[in-house]
Short mmCIF file of C-alpha atoms in Angstrom, two decimals:
data_model
loop_
_atom_site.label_atom_id
_atom_site.label_comp_id
_atom_site.label_asym_id
_atom_site.label_seq_id
_atom_site.Cartn_x
_atom_site.Cartn_y
_atom_site.Cartn_z
CA MET A 1 11.32 5.59 25.90
CA ASN A 2 8.73 5.93 28.70
CA LYS A 3 6.66 8.23 26.48
CA ASN A 4 6.62 5.67 23.65
CA TYR A 5 5.74 2.89 26.10
CA GLY A 6 2.92 4.99 27.54
CA GLY A 7 1.58 5.69 24.05
CA ILE A 8 1.61 1.99 23.18
CA LYS A 9 -0.24 1.14 26.40
CA PHE A 10 -2.88 3.78 25.63
CA VAL A 11 -3.45 2.45 22.09
CA LEU A 12 -3.64 -1.16 23.33
CA THR A 13 -6.16 -0.13 25.99
CA LEU A 14 -8.36 1.56 23.39
CA LEU A 15 -8.14 -1.49 21.14
CA PHE A 16 -9.13 -3.77 24.02
CA ILE A 17 -12.15 -1.60 24.89
CA TYR A 18 -13.16 -1.44 21.23
CA LEU A 19 -12.87 -5.23 20.90
CA MET A 20 -14.93 -5.92 24.00
CA LEU A 21 -17.65 -3.40 23.22
CA PHE A 22 -18.20 -3.84 19.50
CA GLU A 23 -17.43 -7.53 19.14
CA PHE A 24 -19.14 -9.02 22.21
CA ILE A 25 -21.42 -6.47 23.90
CA LEU A 26 -23.01 -4.02 21.48
CA PRO A 27 -25.11 -5.18 18.51
CA VAL A 28 -24.16 -4.56 14.89
CA ASN A 29 -24.40 -0.82 14.25
CA ARG A 30 -23.34 1.98 11.92
CA VAL A 31 -21.14 3.76 14.45
CA LEU A 32 -18.18 1.36 14.44
CA PRO A 33 -17.99 -2.05 12.75
CA GLN A 34 -17.16 -5.28 14.54
CA PRO A 35 -13.43 -6.13 14.63
CA SER A 36 -14.13 -9.47 12.93
CA GLN A 37 -15.85 -7.62 10.05
CA ILE A 38 -12.82 -5.37 9.63
CA ILE A 39 -10.49 -8.37 9.43
CA GLU A 40 -12.70 -10.11 6.86
CA SER A 41 -13.03 -6.94 4.79
CA PHE A 42 -9.26 -6.36 4.92
CA VAL A 43 -8.58 -9.81 3.45
CA GLU A 44 -11.20 -9.43 0.71
CA SER A 45 -10.19 -5.87 -0.21
CA TRP A 46 -6.92 -6.86 -1.89
CA ASN A 47 -8.86 -8.50 -4.71
CA VAL A 48 -12.11 -6.53 -4.76
CA TYR A 49 -10.54 -3.05 -4.68
CA ASP A 50 -7.16 -3.82 -6.26
CA MET A 51 -5.41 -2.55 -3.16
CA PHE A 52 -1.83 -3.26 -4.16
CA GLN A 53 -2.00 -1.09 -7.28
CA SER A 54 -3.76 1.68 -5.37
CA LEU A 55 -1.18 1.64 -2.58
CA ALA A 56 1.64 1.74 -5.11
CA SER A 57 0.01 4.62 -7.01
CA THR A 58 -0.62 6.85 -3.99
CA THR A 59 2.70 6.29 -2.26
CA THR A 60 4.59 6.81 -5.53
CA VAL A 61 2.85 10.14 -6.17
CA ILE A 62 3.47 11.37 -2.62
CA TYR A 63 7.11 10.42 -2.16
CA VAL A 64 8.30 11.01 -5.72
CA SER A 65 6.68 14.46 -5.59
CA MET A 66 8.40 15.22 -2.30
CA LEU A 67 11.78 13.98 -3.52
CA LEU A 68 11.71 15.79 -6.88
CA ALA A 69 10.45 19.04 -5.35
CA TYR A 70 13.12 18.92 -2.63
CA LEU A 71 15.92 18.29 -5.14
CA LEU A 72 14.59 21.00 -7.48
CA ILE A 73 14.49 23.68 -4.78
CA LEU A 74 17.99 22.79 -3.58
CA ALA A 75 19.27 22.91 -7.17
CA VAL A 76 17.67 26.34 -7.66
CA LEU A 77 19.24 27.57 -4.42
CA LYS A 78 22.68 26.78 -5.80
CA THR A 79 22.15 29.13 -8.74
CA GLY A 80 22.20 32.34 -6.66
CA LEU A 81 20.68 34.29 -3.81
CA ASN A 82 18.43 36.61 -5.79
CA LEU A 83 15.89 33.90 -6.63
CA PHE A 84 14.69 33.65 -3.02
CA ALA A 85 16.01 36.65 -1.15
CA SER A 86 13.64 39.46 -0.13
CA PHE A 87 10.57 37.57 -1.34
CA ASP A 88 7.42 39.67 -1.16
CA PHE A 89 4.85 37.49 0.60
CA SER A 90 2.14 40.12 0.17
CA ALA A 91 2.14 39.31 -3.55
CA VAL A 92 0.93 35.75 -2.96
CA ARG A 93 -1.24 36.38 0.10
CA PRO A 94 -4.52 36.57 -1.90
CA ILE A 95 -3.93 32.99 -3.08
CA LYS A 96 -5.01 31.70 0.35
CA TYR A 97 -8.58 32.79 -0.45
CA VAL A 98 -8.77 30.65 -3.61
CA PRO A 99 -10.77 27.46 -2.92
CA PHE A 100 -8.40 24.48 -2.96
CA LEU A 101 -10.95 22.59 -5.02
CA PHE A 102 -10.35 24.93 -7.97
CA PRO A 103 -6.74 23.92 -8.82
CA VAL A 104 -7.69 20.26 -8.29
CA LEU A 105 -10.55 20.53 -10.77
CA LEU A 106 -8.35 22.52 -13.12
CA PHE A 107 -5.76 19.74 -13.22
CA LEU A 108 -8.49 17.15 -13.69
CA PHE A 109 -9.87 19.22 -16.55
CA TRP A 110 -6.42 19.36 -18.17
CA PHE A 111 -5.24 15.80 -17.55
CA GLY A 112 -8.33 13.75 -16.69
CA ALA A 113 -7.94 10.64 -14.53
CA SER A 114 -4.22 10.39 -15.25
CA PHE A 115 -1.46 9.14 -12.97
CA TRP A 116 0.96 11.63 -14.57
CA GLY A 117 -1.45 14.49 -14.03
CA GLU A 118 -1.74 13.53 -10.37
CA LEU A 119 2.04 13.27 -10.05
CA LEU A 120 2.47 16.70 -11.64
CA PHE A 121 -0.12 18.16 -9.27
CA GLY A 122 1.68 16.70 -6.25
CA PHE A 123 5.02 17.96 -7.53
CA VAL A 124 3.70 21.50 -8.13
CA PHE A 125 2.05 21.61 -4.70
CA VAL A 126 5.14 20.45 -2.80
CA SER A 127 7.45 22.68 -4.88
CA ALA A 128 5.33 25.75 -4.13
CA MET A 129 5.24 24.87 -0.44
CA LEU A 130 9.03 24.45 -0.28
CA LYS A 131 9.67 27.60 -2.33
CA LEU A 132 7.64 29.70 0.09
CA SER A 133 9.35 28.04 3.07
CA ALA A 134 12.79 28.66 1.54
CA ALA A 135 11.97 32.31 0.87
CA GLU A 136 10.73 32.78 4.43
CA LYS A 137 13.88 31.16 5.84
CA MET A 138 16.10 33.25 3.54
CA ASN A 139 14.66 36.39 5.08
CA ASP A 140 15.66 35.05 8.52
CA ILE A 141 19.29 34.20 7.66
CA LYS A 142 21.57 36.60 9.49
CA LYS A 143 23.05 39.16 7.12
CA GLU A 144 26.37 38.82 8.93
CA TYR A 145 26.81 35.28 7.57
CA ILE A 146 26.42 36.51 4.02
CA ASP A 147 28.66 39.56 4.54
CA VAL A 148 31.46 37.44 6.02
CA ALA A 149 31.30 35.05 3.08
CA PHE A 150 31.50 37.93 0.59
CA ASN A 151 34.38 39.48 2.53
CA LEU A 152 36.24 36.19 2.17
CA GLY A 153 36.12 36.72 -1.58
CA MET A 154 33.34 34.23 -2.38
CA SER A 155 31.17 34.77 -5.43
CA LYS A 156 27.38 34.87 -5.19
CA GLN A 157 27.12 31.29 -6.41
CA GLU A 158 29.77 30.12 -3.93
CA VAL A 159 27.88 31.76 -1.09
CA ALA A 160 24.69 30.09 -2.28
CA LYS A 161 26.41 26.68 -2.31
CA THR A 162 28.35 26.93 0.93
CA VAL A 163 26.18 29.06 3.22
CA VAL A 164 22.57 29.29 2.07
CA HIS A 165 22.36 25.79 0.59
CA LYS A 166 23.80 24.23 3.75
CA ILE A 167 21.37 26.05 6.03
CA LEU A 168 18.30 25.36 3.90
CA GLN A 169 19.15 21.74 3.10
CA LYS A 170 18.21 20.52 6.55
CA TYR A 171 15.52 23.17 7.12
CA LEU A 172 13.57 22.19 3.99
CA TYR A 173 13.79 18.52 4.87
CA ARG A 174 12.24 19.36 8.24
CA VAL A 175 9.49 21.22 6.37
CA LEU A 176 8.80 18.02 4.42
CA ILE A 177 8.50 16.09 7.68
CA ALA A 178 6.23 18.73 9.20
CA LYS A 179 4.02 18.86 6.08
CA HIS A 180 4.07 15.11 5.40
CA TYR A 181 0.51 14.63 6.68
CA LEU A 182 -0.70 17.63 4.65
CA VAL A 183 0.80 16.20 1.45
CA TRP A 184 -1.01 12.92 2.11
CA MET A 185 -4.32 14.71 2.59
CA VAL A 186 -3.86 16.79 -0.57
CA VAL A 187 -3.08 13.73 -2.71
CA LEU A 188 -5.97 11.72 -1.22
CA PHE A 189 -8.32 14.64 -1.88
CA TYR A 190 -7.13 14.82 -5.49
CA GLU A 191 -7.64 11.07 -5.94
CA PHE A 192 -11.09 11.24 -4.34
CA ALA A 193 -12.12 13.99 -6.75
CA GLU A 194 -10.55 12.01 -9.59
CA LYS A 195 -12.64 8.90 -8.68
CA GLY A 196 -9.96 6.69 -10.11
CA ASN A 197 -6.35 6.16 -9.10
CA GLY A 198 -4.97 5.44 -5.66
CA LEU A 199 -6.31 5.19 -2.14
CA GLY A 200 -8.41 8.33 -2.56
CA GLY A 201 -10.24 6.60 -5.40
CA ILE A 202 -10.87 3.63 -3.11
CA TYR A 203 -12.37 5.97 -0.49
CA TYR A 204 -14.73 7.20 -3.19
CA LYS A 205 -15.68 3.66 -4.28
CA ALA A 206 -16.28 2.54 -0.69
CA LEU A 207 -18.55 5.54 -0.13
CA TYR A 208 -20.30 5.08 -3.48
CA TYR A 209 -21.04 1.40 -2.78
CA ASN A 210 -21.98 2.18 0.83
CA ASP A 211 -19.26 -0.17 2.09
CA PHE A 212 -19.33 0.94 5.72
CA VAL A 213 -16.82 -1.59 7.01
CA PHE A 214 -14.26 -1.00 4.30
CA LEU A 215 -14.22 2.74 5.03
CA PHE A 216 -12.69 1.82 8.38
CA VAL A 217 -10.32 -0.68 6.76
CA ILE A 218 -8.92 1.89 4.34
CA ALA A 219 -8.68 4.45 7.18
CA VAL A 220 -6.59 2.01 9.22
CA ILE A 221 -4.35 1.26 6.23
CA THR A 222 -3.91 4.98 5.49
CA THR A 223 -3.12 5.74 9.13
CA PHE A 224 -0.46 3.03 9.20
CA LEU A 225 1.13 4.26 5.96
CA ILE A 226 1.30 7.87 7.19
CA TRP A 227 2.78 6.71 10.50
CA ALA A 228 5.34 4.50 8.73
CA GLY A 229 6.23 7.34 6.35
CA ASP A 230 6.81 9.68 9.30
CA LYS A 231 9.13 7.16 10.95
CA ILE A 232 11.12 6.58 7.74
CA LEU A 233 11.52 10.32 7.15
CA LEU A 234 12.78 10.75 10.71
CA ILE A 235 15.25 7.88 10.29
CA ILE A 236 16.56 9.48 7.08
CA GLU A 237 16.93 12.81 8.87
CA GLU A 238 18.87 11.18 11.70
CA LYS A 239 21.15 9.33 9.29
CA TYR A 240 21.86 11.95 6.63
CA PHE A 241 21.19 15.32 8.30
CA ASN A 242 22.75 14.73 11.69
CA TRP A 243 25.11 17.70 11.65
CA GLU A 244 25.29 20.92 13.57
CA GLU A 245 23.69 23.95 11.97
#
């Protein structure tokens, strides 16, 4: 509680300093805009940049991708151990040298400025991330747990459902929380390159039209959404995954 209170005091102090400096002391500049300009731009942006549709598009892509990928990996885990056990990470290691821009441009080439193409890209990215995380965790599961389950007469699928699935269910959700910011950045990057849908497209338009003030407005909105998403994910974890491993 004291930590949270201290963090709030720090943020409020920074806001106060920013307000005093850039609203009343320093002249208009291109370092940080005046607070009054940010407020005016925020109000106007909902009509000029079609903010509501962009917010809906980006958040839908991010959280639907995360949900579908999470459910898919858990469903695959129930089918048997051999799909994730003893995964050879050396086989995929060269992928880390491929420029991230390439798959983005590839999807844009295939699907153009399409909401469904963006959703598919988000889903593929999160699925791949969770699959690698699941495989890594599978290699860390103690062999004794699996041996005991088999000795109790369980089939491979029963072991997958009762032992592996239970362990990875919470672990993968924690991966989603840990990678939540990364998923946001990936989707925003895709939208920026797409120059169309979502908040990333608005970043592009603000930069294209040299709208200095609105760049800060959209950054504040994005920051708030990521923060709110983090809090909601943590609340869900506390409510639905609050069991002993």
